Structure formats: structure tokens, C-alpha cells
PDB file of C-alpha atoms in Angstrom:
ATOM      1  CA  GLY A   1      88.087 139.236 117.370  1.00 40.00           C
ATOM      2  CA  GLU A   2      87.882 136.890 114.438  1.00 42.00           C
ATOM      3  CA  SER A   3      88.325 133.233 113.823  1.00 42.00           C
ATOM      4  CA  VAL A   4      88.552 131.396 110.873  1.00 46.00           C
ATOM      5  CA  GLY A   5      85.137 129.797 110.523  1.00 39.00           C
ATOM      6  CA  LEU A   6      83.043 132.082 112.489  1.00 41.00           C
ATOM      7  CA  HIS A   7      80.276 134.910 111.720  1.00 50.00           C
ATOM      8  CA  LEU A   8      81.794 138.425 111.234  1.00 68.00           C
ATOM      9  CA  PRO A   9      82.261 140.369 114.258  1.00 87.00           C
ATOM     10  CA  THR A  10      82.645 144.214 114.918  1.00 91.00           C
ATOM     11  CA  LEU A  11      85.261 146.169 116.345  1.00 94.00           C
ATOM     12  CA  SER A  12      84.238 149.952 117.491  1.00 95.00           C
ATOM     13  CA  VAL A  13      87.053 152.451 118.104  1.00 95.00           C
ATOM     14  CA  GLN A  14      87.867 156.132 119.140  1.00 96.00           C
ATOM     15  CA  GLU A  15      89.719 157.904 116.342  1.00 96.00           C
ATOM     16  CA  GLY A  16      93.216 158.319 117.457  1.00 96.00           C
ATOM     17  CA  ASP A  17      92.868 155.231 119.669  1.00 96.00           C
ATOM     18  CA  ASN A  18      94.745 151.802 118.713  1.00 96.00           C
ATOM     19  CA  SER A  19      92.943 149.025 117.148  1.00 96.00           C
ATOM     20  CA  ILE A  20      93.795 145.112 117.841  1.00 96.00           C
ATOM     21  CA  ILE A  21      92.265 142.779 115.332  1.00 96.00           C
ATOM     22  CA  ASN A  22      92.428 139.336 116.201  1.00 94.00           C
ATOM     23  CA  CYS A  23      92.255 135.738 114.496  1.00 92.00           C
ATOM     24  CA  ALA A  24      92.597 132.545 115.526  1.00 91.00           C
ATOM     25  CA  TYR A  25      93.590 129.588 113.350  1.00 87.00           C
ATOM     26  CA  SER A  26      93.419 125.873 113.407  1.00 82.00           C
ATOM     27  CA  ASN A  27      96.269 124.416 111.083  1.00 82.00           C
ATOM     28  CA  SER A  28      99.455 124.075 113.207  1.00 83.00           C
ATOM     29  CA  ALA A  29     101.170 123.368 109.641  1.00 82.00           C
ATOM     30  CA  SER A  30     100.063 127.019 108.430  1.00 85.00           C
ATOM     31  CA  ASP A  31     103.512 128.711 107.663  1.00 87.00           C
ATOM     32  CA  TYR A  32     102.749 131.981 106.224  1.00 90.00           C
ATOM     33  CA  PHE A  33     100.164 134.790 107.229  1.00 93.00           C
ATOM     34  CA  ILE A  34      98.407 137.853 105.553  1.00 94.00           C
ATOM     35  CA  TRP A  35      96.416 140.354 106.783  1.00 95.00           C
ATOM     36  CA  TYR A  36      93.717 142.150 104.399  1.00 95.00           C
ATOM     37  CA  LYS A  37      92.124 145.248 104.203  1.00 96.00           C
ATOM     38  CA  GLN A  38      88.648 145.211 102.037  1.00 95.00           C
ATOM     39  CA  GLU A  39      86.704 148.691 101.946  1.00 94.00           C
ATOM     40  CA  SER A  40      82.835 148.546 100.982  1.00 89.00           C
ATOM     41  CA  GLY A  41      82.683 147.808  97.224  1.00 86.00           C
ATOM     42  CA  LYS A  42      86.317 147.252  96.649  1.00 90.00           C
ATOM     43  CA  GLY A  43      88.752 144.127  96.319  1.00 93.00           C
ATOM     44  CA  PRO A  44      90.846 142.875  99.252  1.00 94.00           C
ATOM     45  CA  GLN A  45      93.813 144.928  99.626  1.00 94.00           C
ATOM     46  CA  PHE A  46      97.243 143.592 101.259  1.00 93.00           C
ATOM     47  CA  ILE A  47      98.391 144.991 104.428  1.00 95.00           C
ATOM     48  CA  ILE A  48     101.099 143.047 105.719  1.00 96.00           C
ATOM     49  CA  ASP A  49     102.310 139.703 105.859  1.00 94.00           C
ATOM     50  CA  ILE A  50     104.508 137.295 108.542  1.00 95.00           C
ATOM     51  CA  ARG A  51     106.046 134.165 108.305  1.00 93.00           C
ATOM     52  CA  SER A  52     106.008 131.392 110.972  1.00 92.00           C
ATOM     53  CA  ASN A  53     109.610 131.471 111.443  1.00 93.00           C
ATOM     54  CA  MET A  54     108.985 135.459 112.940  1.00 96.00           C
ATOM     55  CA  ASP A  55     106.821 136.655 115.891  1.00 96.00           C
ATOM     56  CA  LYS A  56     106.384 139.955 115.081  1.00 97.00           C
ATOM     57  CA  ARG A  57     106.448 142.269 111.928  1.00 97.00           C
ATOM     58  CA  GLN A  58     105.848 146.067 111.783  1.00 97.00           C
ATOM     59  CA  GLY A  59     104.750 148.033 108.789  1.00 95.00           C
ATOM     60  CA  GLN A  60     103.344 151.730 108.540  1.00 93.00           C
ATOM     61  CA  ARG A  61     101.149 152.273 111.593  1.00 96.00           C
ATOM     62  CA  VAL A  62     100.628 148.677 111.537  1.00 97.00           C
ATOM     63  CA  THR A  63     102.198 145.738 113.278  1.00 98.00           C
ATOM     64  CA  VAL A  64     101.462 141.904 113.167  1.00 97.00           C
ATOM     65  CA  LEU A  65     101.893 139.428 116.075  1.00 97.00           C
ATOM     66  CA  LEU A  66     102.130 135.650 115.741  1.00 96.00           C
ATOM     67  CA  ASN A  67     101.510 133.325 118.923  1.00 94.00           C
ATOM     68  CA  LYS A  68     102.258 129.987 117.327  1.00 92.00           C
ATOM     69  CA  THR A  69     101.704 128.199 120.860  1.00 92.00           C
ATOM     70  CA  VAL A  70      98.009 129.183 120.994  1.00 92.00           C
ATOM     71  CA  LYS A  71      97.716 129.677 117.029  1.00 92.00           C
ATOM     72  CA  HIS A  72      96.738 133.056 117.153  1.00 93.00           C
ATOM     73  CA  LEU A  73      97.457 136.152 114.986  1.00 93.00           C
ATOM     74  CA  SER A  74      96.726 139.685 115.748  1.00 95.00           C
ATOM     75  CA  LEU A  75      96.634 142.900 113.656  1.00 97.00           C
ATOM     76  CA  GLN A  76      97.088 145.944 115.527  1.00 97.00           C
ATOM     77  CA  ILE A  77      96.655 149.542 113.647  1.00 97.00           C
ATOM     78  CA  ALA A  78      98.316 152.679 115.420  1.00 97.00           C
ATOM     79  CA  ALA A  79      96.656 155.594 115.955  1.00 96.00           C
ATOM     80  CA  THR A  80      93.230 154.771 114.249  1.00 96.00           C
ATOM     81  CA  GLN A  81      92.242 156.820 111.537  1.00 96.00           C
ATOM     82  CA  PRO A  82      88.664 157.228 109.654  1.00 95.00           C
ATOM     83  CA  GLY A  83      90.198 155.823 106.524  1.00 95.00           C
ATOM     84  CA  ASP A  84      90.936 152.599 108.492  1.00 97.00           C
ATOM     85  CA  SER A  85      86.958 151.933 108.534  1.00 96.00           C
ATOM     86  CA  ALA A  86      87.107 148.614 106.455  1.00 96.00           C
ATOM     87  CA  VAL A  87      86.431 144.922 107.078  1.00 94.00           C
ATOM     88  CA  TYR A  88      89.788 143.142 107.629  1.00 95.00           C
ATOM     89  CA  PHE A  89      90.651 139.680 107.417  1.00 90.00           C
ATOM     90  CA  CYS A  90      93.254 137.296 107.925  1.00 93.00           C
ATOM     91  CA  ALA A  91      94.317 134.351 105.224  1.00 91.00           C
ATOM     92  CA  GLU A  92      96.839 131.204 106.414  1.00 88.00           C
ATOM     93  CA  ILE A  93      98.714 129.305 103.677  1.00 83.00           C
ATOM     94  CA  GLY A  94      99.911 125.984 105.142  1.00 72.00           C
ATOM     95  CA  THR A  95     100.587 122.444 103.799  1.00 59.00           C
ATOM     96  CA  GLY A  96      96.750 121.194 103.477  1.00 52.00           C
ATOM     97  CA  GLY A  97      93.440 122.517 102.684  1.00 46.00           C
ATOM     98  CA  GLY A  98      91.922 124.618  99.774  1.00 48.00           C
ATOM     99  CA  ALA A  99      94.342 125.565  97.167  1.00 56.00           C
ATOM    100  CA  ASP A 100      97.731 125.405  98.340  1.00 62.00           C
ATOM    101  CA  GLY A 101      96.678 125.270 101.790  1.00 59.00           C
ATOM    102  CA  LEU A 102      95.265 128.861 101.608  1.00 74.00           C
ATOM    103  CA  THR A 103      92.243 129.657 103.872  1.00 81.00           C
ATOM    104  CA  PHE A 104      90.848 132.831 104.499  1.00 85.00           C
ATOM    105  CA  GLY A 105      88.940 134.312 107.937  1.00 85.00           C
ATOM    106  CA  LYS A 106      85.567 135.557 107.217  1.00 81.00           C
ATOM    107  CA  GLY A 107      86.536 138.969 108.646  1.00 89.00           C
ATOM    108  CA  THR A 108      86.423 141.686 111.479  1.00 93.00           C
ATOM    109  CA  HIS A 109      84.322 144.864 110.492  1.00 93.00           C
ATOM    110  CA  LEU A 110      86.356 147.840 112.073  1.00 95.00           C
ATOM    111  CA  ILE A 111      84.290 150.954 112.789  1.00 94.00           C
ATOM    112  CA  ILE A 112      85.755 154.153 113.849  1.00 95.00           C
ATOM    113  CA  GLN A 113      83.835 156.556 115.958  1.00 93.00           C
ATOM    114  CA  PRO A 114      84.938 160.336 115.541  1.00 89.00           C
TER     115      PRO A 114
ATOM    116  CA  ASP B   1     102.475 148.622  90.815  1.00 69.00           C
ATOM    117  CA  VAL B   2     100.878 145.696  91.330  1.00 71.00           C
ATOM    118  CA  LYS B   3      97.420 145.128  88.947  1.00 89.00           C
ATOM    119  CA  VAL B   4      94.388 142.624  88.511  1.00 96.00           C
ATOM    120  CA  THR B   5      91.689 144.069  86.466  1.00 96.00           C
ATOM    121  CA  GLN B   6      88.117 142.467  86.254  1.00 96.00           C
ATOM    122  CA  SER B   7      86.451 143.562  83.132  1.00 91.00           C
ATOM    123  CA  SER B   8      82.933 144.693  84.947  1.00 92.00           C
ATOM    124  CA  ARG B   9      82.361 146.500  88.501  1.00 93.00           C
ATOM    125  CA  TYR B  10      78.580 145.566  88.243  1.00 95.00           C
ATOM    126  CA  LEU B  11      76.667 143.150  85.918  1.00 96.00           C
ATOM    127  CA  VAL B  12      73.032 142.409  85.873  1.00 97.00           C
ATOM    128  CA  LYS B  13      71.960 139.084  84.108  1.00 97.00           C
ATOM    129  CA  ARG B  14      68.776 137.215  83.368  1.00 97.00           C
ATOM    130  CA  THR B  15      68.445 133.845  84.985  1.00 98.00           C
ATOM    131  CA  GLY B  16      69.669 131.123  82.020  1.00 97.00           C
ATOM    132  CA  GLU B  17      72.146 133.454  80.615  1.00 97.00           C
ATOM    133  CA  LYS B  18      75.686 132.278  79.767  1.00 97.00           C
ATOM    134  CA  VAL B  19      78.035 134.953  81.835  1.00 97.00           C
ATOM    135  CA  PHE B  20      81.796 135.695  81.403  1.00 97.00           C
ATOM    136  CA  LEU B  21      83.752 137.230  84.062  1.00 97.00           C
ATOM    137  CA  GLU B  22      87.002 138.366  83.055  1.00 97.00           C
ATOM    138  CA  CYS B  23      90.222 138.933  84.862  1.00 97.00           C
ATOM    139  CA  VAL B  24      93.189 140.333  83.546  1.00 97.00           C
ATOM    140  CA  GLN B  25      96.856 140.673  85.426  1.00 96.00           C
ATOM    141  CA  ASP B  26     100.059 142.225  84.582  1.00 94.00           C
ATOM    142  CA  MET B  27     102.505 140.854  86.863  1.00 91.00           C
ATOM    143  CA  ASP B  28     103.477 137.334  85.228  1.00 92.00           C
ATOM    144  CA  HIS B  29     101.907 135.255  88.092  1.00 92.00           C
ATOM    145  CA  GLU B  30     101.291 131.958  87.461  1.00 91.00           C
ATOM    146  CA  ASN B  31      98.567 131.160  89.743  1.00 92.00           C
ATOM    147  CA  MET B  32      95.210 132.653  89.564  1.00 94.00           C
ATOM    148  CA  PHE B  33      91.964 132.290  91.609  1.00 94.00           C
ATOM    149  CA  TRP B  34      88.044 132.789  91.421  1.00 96.00           C
ATOM    150  CA  TYR B  35      86.534 133.533  94.601  1.00 95.00           C
ATOM    151  CA  ARG B  36      83.010 134.285  95.408  1.00 95.00           C
ATOM    152  CA  GLN B  37      82.239 136.412  98.796  1.00 93.00           C
ATOM    153  CA  ASP B  38      78.774 136.630 100.467  1.00 91.00           C
ATOM    154  CA  PRO B  39      77.783 137.902 103.597  1.00 84.00           C
ATOM    155  CA  GLY B  40      78.435 135.971 106.538  1.00 80.00           C
ATOM    156  CA  LEU B  41      80.694 133.062 104.041  1.00 83.00           C
ATOM    157  CA  GLY B  42      83.712 134.910 103.759  1.00 84.00           C
ATOM    158  CA  LEU B  43      85.457 134.394 100.692  1.00 89.00           C
ATOM    159  CA  ARG B  44      84.809 130.700  98.963  1.00 91.00           C
ATOM    160  CA  LEU B  45      87.132 129.326  96.260  1.00 91.00           C
ATOM    161  CA  ILE B  46      85.569 128.135  93.157  1.00 95.00           C
ATOM    162  CA  TYR B  47      88.405 127.658  90.823  1.00 95.00           C
ATOM    163  CA  PHE B  48      92.089 128.117  90.675  1.00 93.00           C
ATOM    164  CA  SER B  49      94.932 127.565  87.926  1.00 94.00           C
ATOM    165  CA  TYR B  50      98.714 126.836  88.262  1.00 90.00           C
ATOM    166  CA  ASP B  51      99.447 127.616  84.627  1.00 91.00           C
ATOM    167  CA  VAL B  52      97.936 128.315  81.110  1.00 94.00           C
ATOM    168  CA  LYS B  53      95.099 125.641  80.344  1.00 92.00           C
ATOM    169  CA  MET B  54      95.300 124.063  84.003  1.00 92.00           C
ATOM    170  CA  LYS B  55      92.338 124.417  86.163  1.00 94.00           C
ATOM    171  CA  GLU B  56      91.557 122.856  89.701  1.00 93.00           C
ATOM    172  CA  LYS B  57      88.130 122.929  91.454  1.00 93.00           C
ATOM    173  CA  GLY B  58      88.077 124.722  94.697  1.00 90.00           C
ATOM    174  CA  ASP B  59      85.408 124.459  97.051  1.00 88.00           C
ATOM    175  CA  ILE B  60      81.881 125.594  95.377  1.00 94.00           C
ATOM    176  CA  PRO B  61      82.772 124.662  91.334  1.00 96.00           C
ATOM    177  CA  GLU B  62      79.273 123.551  90.672  1.00 96.00           C
ATOM    178  CA  GLY B  63      77.360 125.843  88.414  1.00 97.00           C
ATOM    179  CA  TYR B  64      80.819 127.447  86.857  1.00 98.00           C
ATOM    180  CA  SER B  65      83.682 126.703  84.862  1.00 97.00           C
ATOM    181  CA  VAL B  66      86.830 128.598  83.973  1.00 97.00           C
ATOM    182  CA  SER B  67      89.033 128.836  81.102  1.00 97.00           C
ATOM    183  CA  ARG B  68      92.671 130.093  81.068  1.00 97.00           C
ATOM    184  CA  GLU B  69      94.110 130.338  77.323  1.00 96.00           C
ATOM    185  CA  LYS B  70      96.709 132.706  78.044  1.00 96.00           C
ATOM    186  CA  LYS B  71      98.867 133.485  81.277  1.00 95.00           C
ATOM    187  CA  GLU B  72      97.484 136.918  81.959  1.00 96.00           C
ATOM    188  CA  ARG B  73      93.671 136.019  81.618  1.00 97.00           C
ATOM    189  CA  PHE B  74      91.678 134.087  83.730  1.00 97.00           C
ATOM    190  CA  SER B  75      87.964 133.896  83.157  1.00 97.00           C
ATOM    191  CA  LEU B  76      85.107 132.706  84.996  1.00 98.00           C
ATOM    192  CA  ILE B  77      81.709 131.299  83.135  1.00 98.00           C
ATOM    193  CA  LEU B  78      78.498 130.786  84.209  1.00 97.00           C
ATOM    194  CA  GLU B  79      77.002 128.146  81.813  1.00 95.00           C
ATOM    195  CA  SER B  80      73.496 129.435  82.757  1.00 97.00           C
ATOM    196  CA  ALA B  81      73.213 131.884  85.590  1.00 97.00           C
ATOM    197  CA  SER B  82      70.648 131.059  88.193  1.00 98.00           C
ATOM    198  CA  THR B  83      69.735 133.587  90.903  1.00 97.00           C
ATOM    199  CA  ASN B  84      71.619 132.145  94.053  1.00 97.00           C
ATOM    200  CA  GLN B  85      74.688 132.878  91.867  1.00 98.00           C
ATOM    201  CA  THR B  86      74.250 136.446  92.832  1.00 97.00           C
ATOM    202  CA  SER B  87      77.543 137.568  94.530  1.00 97.00           C
ATOM    203  CA  MET B  88      80.346 139.410  94.600  1.00 96.00           C
ATOM    204  CA  TYR B  89      83.157 137.517  92.574  1.00 97.00           C
ATOM    205  CA  LEU B  90      86.668 138.536  93.431  1.00 96.00           C
ATOM    206  CA  CYS B  91      89.911 137.500  91.415  1.00 97.00           C
ATOM    207  CA  ALA B  92      93.054 136.922  92.255  1.00 95.00           C
ATOM    208  CA  SER B  93      96.908 136.250  91.558  1.00 94.00           C
ATOM    209  CA  ARG B  94      99.934 135.277  93.093  1.00 90.00           C
ATOM    210  CA  VAL B  95     103.475 133.914  92.364  1.00 78.00           C
ATOM    211  CA  GLY B  96     104.538 130.551  94.657  1.00 72.00           C
ATOM    212  CA  LYS B  97     102.975 130.874  98.331  1.00 70.00           C
ATOM    213  CA  ASN B  98     103.348 134.615  98.408  1.00 79.00           C
ATOM    214  CA  ILE B  99     100.916 137.454  98.681  1.00 87.00           C
ATOM    215  CA  GLN B 100      97.843 136.919  96.887  1.00 90.00           C
ATOM    216  CA  TYR B 101      96.515 139.784  94.857  1.00 93.00           C
ATOM    217  CA  PHE B 102      93.157 140.855  94.481  1.00 95.00           C
ATOM    218  CA  GLY B 103      90.974 142.776  91.595  1.00 96.00           C
ATOM    219  CA  ALA B 104      88.551 145.154  92.640  1.00 95.00           C
ATOM    220  CA  GLY B 105      85.454 142.505  92.225  1.00 96.00           C
ATOM    221  CA  THR B 106      82.424 142.429  90.190  1.00 96.00           C
ATOM    222  CA  ARG B 107      79.164 142.640  91.866  1.00 96.00           C
ATOM    223  CA  LEU B 108      76.675 140.124  89.840  1.00 97.00           C
ATOM    224  CA  SER B 109      73.077 140.166  89.871  1.00 97.00           C
ATOM    225  CA  VAL B 110      71.116 137.617  88.360  1.00 98.00           C
ATOM    226  CA  LEU B 111      67.180 138.324  88.316  1.00 97.00           C
TER     227      LEU B 111
END
């Protein structure tokens, strides 16, 4: 999993399995969260977002879960494919710190095994 | 479709050179950002701008300056490039507290 402020971890999953990438945040005032995917040599690409008044949001093959009680965010990718190999990182937007309180995690490297 | 365009994908410069990194967005976003990304350090904010001719320092502004003469364009300037500025530079834009869209990045090597 990933925590804002820690070194880049790696998650290895079999093709076709579900992947779960975790993110712990520390700012309880954060009210908006975004997951990004970054492929090698490319810029980060928006995947899905969630606001603090929700605890779950679904997209195409992806689901984001937010647990405000323990300040934890997760990204679930269903039926992982080779094209899902990338670094995934979360970003939080709150009321303090950085530009408009925007803080990025360092990312999790997702590796897909054939 | 959303588009943030960085003028160069790869740049090689010499120590002491003045370097310009250009970024253009076509979404009429007020807010624009410059980050650098280094292994193990994640994204670090260099400078950002809330509007034309406005700029704010981020977390690591030393050795950099910026220019925003037009809403769609945000330039990052390395006044005198140094080897420790070798990095991946990412430009981003957004409106309000919403999704931040990134460019493809410029990989800068300073020799």
C-alpha cells in the first residue's frame, strides 16, 4: 500500500485478478481525493475522484473507497490487465498545506504478472 | 478533450545555461502548476499561479522562476541550470479545487 510521505512500494498481481492499492492520509480536513495513474515516461493521468461526503465511487473497472474514520483511501481495479501496469498515486485536497492544500502521495508501482 | 501541452519531452542542457520550459493549456483554467518528480521523492511543487501575472512559491522554488503573461501559458525558468535540477518536470492546470490535469512531462538533463 501507499502512505503520503513514504517510499514507493510495489504491488504485484496476476493478470485477471483484482488489485487493491491503499493510501493513508493525515489531514482530517481533506475534503477531496483523486487517484492518478502514471505510465513510464508519461504524465499522471486522472482515474477517479471522490469527495468527503461519499464513501464509495465507481468508474469503469475501478472503485474508490474512502474511510474518513481511519483516514484511508483505496483504489480497486477489477480484472487487472497488462495495460494497468503503472505507478498509482493518490492526491488529497484540504484546507491547509501546499497550493490549496493539495498533497500527493509518492505512489505505488503496480506490476502485472502474466 | 482536456489538453496540457509541454513544449519539449526531452531536453539536455549544460550547467549555467538559462532554461525555459513552456506549458500551454486549452481549458481556460485559472490555476497552473509546475512540479518536479524524482524517484523516491514523488511530486514536489515548485511554483503555481492563480491568474495571469500572479505567482506563488511552492515547496521548492529555489533556483527557479516562473512567468504567466497569458492565461493559457505558464513558463518555468531555470536561471542558471545546475546538475541537481536534472529531473522530470510536470506542468498541470485546474479550475477551482477540482481535477488537476497534467502534461506529458519534460525530462531535463543538466550536464
